[in-house]
mmCIF file of C-alpha atoms and ligand atoms in Angstrom:
data_model
loop_
_atom_site.group_PDB
_atom_site.id
_atom_site.type_symbol
_atom_site.label_atom_id
_atom_site.label_comp_id
_atom_site.label_asym_id
_atom_site.label_seq_id
_atom_site.Cartn_x
_atom_site.Cartn_y
_atom_site.Cartn_z
ATOM 1 C CA MET A 1 -11.377 6.291 69.383
ATOM 2 C CA ALA A 2 -12.891 3.897 66.399
ATOM 3 C CA PRO A 3 -13.094 5.161 62.765
ATOM 4 C CA GLU A 4 -16.293 6.965 62.004
ATOM 5 C CA ARG A 5 -18.797 4.750 60.636
ATOM 6 C CA ARG A 6 -20.452 6.138 57.614
ATOM 7 C CA PRO A 7 -23.724 5.629 55.857
ATOM 8 C CA ALA A 8 -23.959 3.892 52.448
ATOM 9 C CA GLY A 9 -23.889 6.477 49.783
ATOM 10 C CA ALA A 10 -21.564 8.976 51.763
ATOM 11 C CA THR A 11 -19.951 10.470 49.651
ATOM 12 C CA ALA A 12 -16.480 11.835 51.677
ATOM 13 C CA ALA A 13 -13.114 10.005 49.562
ATOM 14 C CA PRO A 14 -12.984 6.508 50.951
ATOM 15 C CA ARG A 15 -9.530 6.199 53.297
ATOM 16 C CA PHE A 16 -7.468 3.745 52.837
ATOM 17 C CA VAL A 17 -4.673 2.125 55.240
ATOM 18 C CA VAL A 18 -1.245 0.290 54.992
ATOM 19 C CA GLN A 19 -0.153 -1.743 58.087
ATOM 20 C CA ARG A 20 3.393 -3.206 58.337
ATOM 21 C CA HIS A 21 2.572 -6.561 60.288
ATOM 22 C CA ARG A 22 5.551 -8.953 61.705
ATOM 23 C CA ALA A 23 3.736 -12.212 61.687
ATOM 24 C CA ARG A 24 4.983 -15.799 60.836
ATOM 25 C CA ARG A 25 6.445 -13.652 57.481
ATOM 26 C CA LEU A 26 6.611 -9.988 57.064
ATOM 27 C CA HIS A 27 4.451 -7.877 54.938
ATOM 28 C CA TYR A 28 2.105 -5.190 54.367
ATOM 29 C CA ASP A 29 -1.631 -5.201 53.681
ATOM 30 C CA VAL A 30 -3.033 -2.633 51.924
ATOM 31 C CA ARG A 31 -6.515 -1.596 52.736
ATOM 32 C CA LEU A 32 -9.380 0.152 50.722
ATOM 33 C CA GLU A 33 -12.667 1.110 51.816
ATOM 34 C CA ILE A 34 -15.025 0.251 49.601
ATOM 35 C CA GLY A 35 -18.466 -0.829 50.135
ATOM 36 C CA GLY A 36 -18.308 0.106 54.184
ATOM 37 C CA VAL A 37 -15.602 -2.440 54.302
ATOM 38 C CA LEU A 38 -11.819 -2.674 54.088
ATOM 39 C CA VAL A 39 -10.964 -4.619 50.957
ATOM 40 C CA SER A 40 -7.656 -6.262 51.254
ATOM 41 C CA TRP A 41 -4.204 -7.390 49.656
ATOM 42 C CA ALA A 42 -1.099 -8.707 51.534
ATOM 43 C CA VAL A 43 2.036 -7.238 49.832
ATOM 44 C CA PRO A 44 5.024 -9.287 51.391
ATOM 45 C CA LYS A 45 7.405 -6.688 50.288
ATOM 46 C CA GLY A 46 5.396 -3.580 50.414
ATOM 47 C CA PRO A 47 3.957 -1.017 48.398
ATOM 48 C CA THR A 48 6.719 1.379 46.568
ATOM 49 C CA LEU A 49 6.450 4.632 44.843
ATOM 50 C CA ASP A 50 9.190 2.394 42.329
ATOM 51 C CA PRO A 51 7.088 1.971 38.827
ATOM 52 C CA ALA A 52 9.265 -0.829 37.984
ATOM 53 C CA ALA A 53 8.474 -2.828 40.921
ATOM 54 C CA ARG A 54 6.391 -5.406 40.565
ATOM 55 C CA ARG A 55 4.764 -6.352 43.900
ATOM 56 C CA LEU A 56 2.572 -9.249 45.074
ATOM 57 C CA ALA A 57 -0.621 -8.756 46.328
ATOM 58 C CA VAL A 58 -2.030 -11.408 47.892
ATOM 59 C CA ARG A 59 -5.719 -10.623 48.228
ATOM 60 C CA VAL A 60 -6.857 -11.569 51.236
ATOM 61 C CA GLU A 61 -10.425 -11.375 53.672
ATOM 62 C CA ASP A 62 -11.985 -8.198 54.095
ATOM 63 C CA HIS A 63 -12.124 -6.313 57.256
ATOM 64 C CA SER A 64 -14.189 -3.815 59.208
ATOM 65 C CA ILE A 65 -13.698 -0.244 59.268
ATOM 66 C CA GLU A 66 -12.561 0.102 62.341
ATOM 67 C CA HIS A 67 -9.302 -1.912 61.587
ATOM 68 C CA LEU A 68 -8.333 1.745 59.974
ATOM 69 C CA ASP A 69 -6.850 2.386 63.069
ATOM 70 C CA PHE A 70 -5.757 -0.806 64.648
ATOM 71 C CA GLU A 71 -1.520 -0.918 65.663
ATOM 72 C CA GLY A 72 -0.361 -3.641 68.490
ATOM 73 C CA VAL A 73 -0.221 -6.464 69.332
ATOM 74 C CA ILE A 74 -2.242 -9.777 68.163
ATOM 75 C CA ARG A 75 -1.374 -12.666 70.506
ATOM 76 C CA ALA A 76 0.726 -15.329 69.281
ATOM 77 C CA GLY A 77 -1.282 -18.202 68.496
ATOM 78 C CA GLU A 78 -3.947 -16.393 67.032
ATOM 79 C CA PRO A 79 -4.299 -15.542 63.327
ATOM 80 C CA GLY A 80 -1.914 -13.407 62.215
ATOM 81 C CA GLY A 81 0.093 -12.964 65.608
ATOM 82 C CA GLY A 82 2.580 -10.255 65.882
ATOM 83 C CA ASP A 83 2.736 -6.717 65.725
ATOM 84 C CA VAL A 84 1.294 -4.231 63.550
ATOM 85 C CA ILE A 85 1.884 -0.989 62.884
ATOM 86 C CA VAL A 86 -0.522 1.887 60.915
ATOM 87 C CA TRP A 87 2.522 2.240 58.188
ATOM 88 C CA ASP A 88 0.569 5.287 56.219
ATOM 89 C CA ARG A 89 -2.855 5.866 55.730
ATOM 90 C CA GLY A 90 -4.829 9.137 54.089
ATOM 91 C CA THR A 91 -7.513 8.729 51.302
ATOM 92 C CA TRP A 92 -7.831 7.399 47.832
ATOM 93 C CA GLU A 93 -10.083 7.656 44.246
ATOM 94 C CA PRO A 94 -10.298 5.161 41.977
ATOM 95 C CA GLN A 95 -10.015 5.858 38.287
ATOM 96 C CA GLY A 96 -11.374 4.526 35.450
ATOM 97 C CA THR A 97 -14.354 3.586 36.963
ATOM 98 C CA ASP A 98 -16.725 4.509 39.504
ATOM 99 C CA ASP A 99 -18.128 0.899 40.417
ATOM 100 C CA PRO A 100 -14.894 0.278 42.540
ATOM 101 C CA ALA A 101 -16.178 -2.606 44.055
ATOM 102 C CA LYS A 102 -16.602 -3.939 40.738
ATOM 103 C CA ALA A 103 -13.376 -3.307 39.476
ATOM 104 C CA VAL A 104 -12.027 -5.702 42.284
ATOM 105 C CA ALA A 105 -14.362 -8.417 41.238
ATOM 106 C CA ASP A 106 -13.055 -8.075 37.733
ATOM 107 C CA GLY A 107 -9.466 -7.911 38.400
ATOM 108 C CA GLU A 108 -8.155 -4.917 37.825
ATOM 109 C CA VAL A 109 -8.536 -1.750 39.445
ATOM 110 C CA HIS A 110 -6.537 1.968 39.695
ATOM 111 C CA VAL A 111 -6.123 4.349 42.222
ATOM 112 C CA ASP A 112 -4.651 7.550 43.377
ATOM 113 C CA LEU A 113 -3.786 7.283 46.921
ATOM 114 C CA HIS A 114 -3.188 10.378 48.796
ATOM 115 C CA GLY A 115 -1.189 8.664 51.665
ATOM 116 C CA GLU A 116 1.645 10.441 53.925
ATOM 117 C CA LYS A 117 4.410 8.201 52.278
ATOM 118 C CA LEU A 118 2.044 6.847 49.356
ATOM 119 C CA GLN A 119 0.938 9.131 46.837
ATOM 120 C CA GLY A 120 -0.135 8.600 43.017
ATOM 121 C CA ARG A 121 -1.162 6.154 41.084
ATOM 122 C CA PHE A 122 -1.248 2.630 41.191
ATOM 123 C CA ALA A 123 -2.786 -0.371 39.514
ATOM 124 C CA LEU A 124 -3.913 -3.336 41.264
ATOM 125 C CA VAL A 125 -3.817 -6.022 38.719
ATOM 126 C CA GLN A 126 -5.246 -10.329 38.893
ATOM 127 C CA THR A 127 -2.984 -12.399 37.773
ATOM 128 C CA GLY A 128 -4.106 -15.690 38.719
ATOM 129 C CA ARG A 129 -7.241 -17.465 39.938
ATOM 130 C CA PRO A 130 -7.168 -19.672 43.795
ATOM 131 C CA GLN A 131 -5.477 -22.952 43.523
ATOM 132 C CA ALA A 132 -7.607 -25.934 44.054
ATOM 133 C CA GLY A 133 -7.381 -26.307 47.534
ATOM 134 C CA GLY A 134 -8.059 -22.689 49.231
ATOM 135 C CA GLY A 135 -5.381 -20.803 47.653
ATOM 136 C CA ARG A 136 -5.741 -17.319 47.282
ATOM 137 C CA GLU A 137 -6.057 -14.629 44.496
ATOM 138 C CA GLN A 138 -2.734 -13.649 43.393
ATOM 139 C CA TRP A 139 -2.396 -9.918 42.535
ATOM 140 C CA LEU A 140 0.099 -7.321 41.431
ATOM 141 C CA LEU A 141 0.191 -3.991 42.764
ATOM 142 C CA VAL A 142 2.452 -1.406 40.372
ATOM 143 C CA HIS A 143 3.177 2.289 40.508
ATOM 144 C CA LYS A 144 2.844 4.095 37.871
ATOM 145 C CA ARG A 145 5.055 6.190 35.940
ATOM 146 C CA ASP A 146 3.614 9.740 36.920
ATOM 147 C CA ARG A 147 5.423 12.952 39.268
ATOM 148 C CA PHE A 148 5.091 11.061 42.333
ATOM 149 C CA ALA A 149 6.704 8.118 41.179
ATOM 150 C CA VAL A 150 11.001 7.804 43.072
ATOM 151 C CA PRO A 151 12.781 4.776 41.452
ATOM 152 C CA GLY A 152 14.259 2.600 44.265
ATOM 153 C CA TRP A 153 12.104 3.653 46.916
ATOM 154 C CA ASP A 154 11.793 0.446 49.375
ATOM 155 C CA PRO A 155 9.296 1.233 52.422
ATOM 156 C CA GLU A 156 11.619 -0.200 54.688
ATOM 157 C CA ASP A 157 13.610 2.986 54.628
ATOM 158 C CA HIS A 158 10.669 4.269 56.131
ATOM 159 C CA PRO A 159 9.862 2.415 59.367
ATOM 160 C CA ARG A 160 7.952 4.510 61.417
ATOM 161 C CA SER A 161 4.381 4.523 62.087
ATOM 162 C CA VAL A 162 1.871 7.441 61.103
ATOM 163 C CA ARG A 163 -0.310 7.186 63.939
ATOM 164 C CA SER A 164 2.148 7.483 66.612
ATOM 165 C CA GLY A 165 5.796 7.547 65.528
ATOM 166 C CA ARG A 166 6.425 4.119 66.386
ATOM 167 C CA THR A 167 8.258 1.495 64.793
ATOM 168 C CA ASN A 168 7.160 -2.594 65.172
ATOM 169 C CA ASP A 169 9.869 -3.050 67.358
ATOM 170 C CA GLU A 170 8.486 -0.150 69.812
ATOM 171 C CA VAL A 171 4.954 -1.544 69.428
ATOM 172 C CA ALA A 172 5.777 -5.306 70.622
ATOM 173 C CA ALA A 173 7.965 -3.373 73.502
ATOM 174 C CA GLY A 174 5.088 -1.781 74.840
ATOM 175 C CA PRO A 175 1.455 -2.197 72.961
ATOM 176 C CA GLU A 176 -0.364 0.535 74.571
ATOM 177 C CA ALA A 177 -0.387 3.328 72.440
ATOM 178 C CA PRO A 178 0.769 6.394 74.186
HETATM 179 MN MN1 LIG T 201 -1.716 -8.907 57.751
#
């Protein structure tokens, strides 16, 4: 079932998803529902609850809301070819702003995530502009030191989909969702 489309001005908590995506290189796609789309960053090492970690997050193109539930195999040769699981999902709240789209445009957004794996306050901070020639924005993703912080927490220790319970290997072997 496709995720619910919401009218503009809906007040329900916005959603987020993190997809573990084994494309040419493994990364985790962190996507926040903002203004009717999924504003997205690719995080090569994945998000973590470890407040000492600073994770590179490369801004990538917005995705449609339908992508919230996407889990499966993207054919080789297509952009992002590889396998994808719904690694985490839930709702989120902006902190310190009621205009998260502007916060993203200004290069810094703080969020409280209410996921199954990810909890607590995260900051996304832009650190560099795209390089000439079509590079992407470089950001950092950090977990703040709050009661949800867990030193040493590694996303690779939590490899299963919160949608299906499957690993990327299991999705690759049988891409039809059970
Ligand atoms: Mn991706």
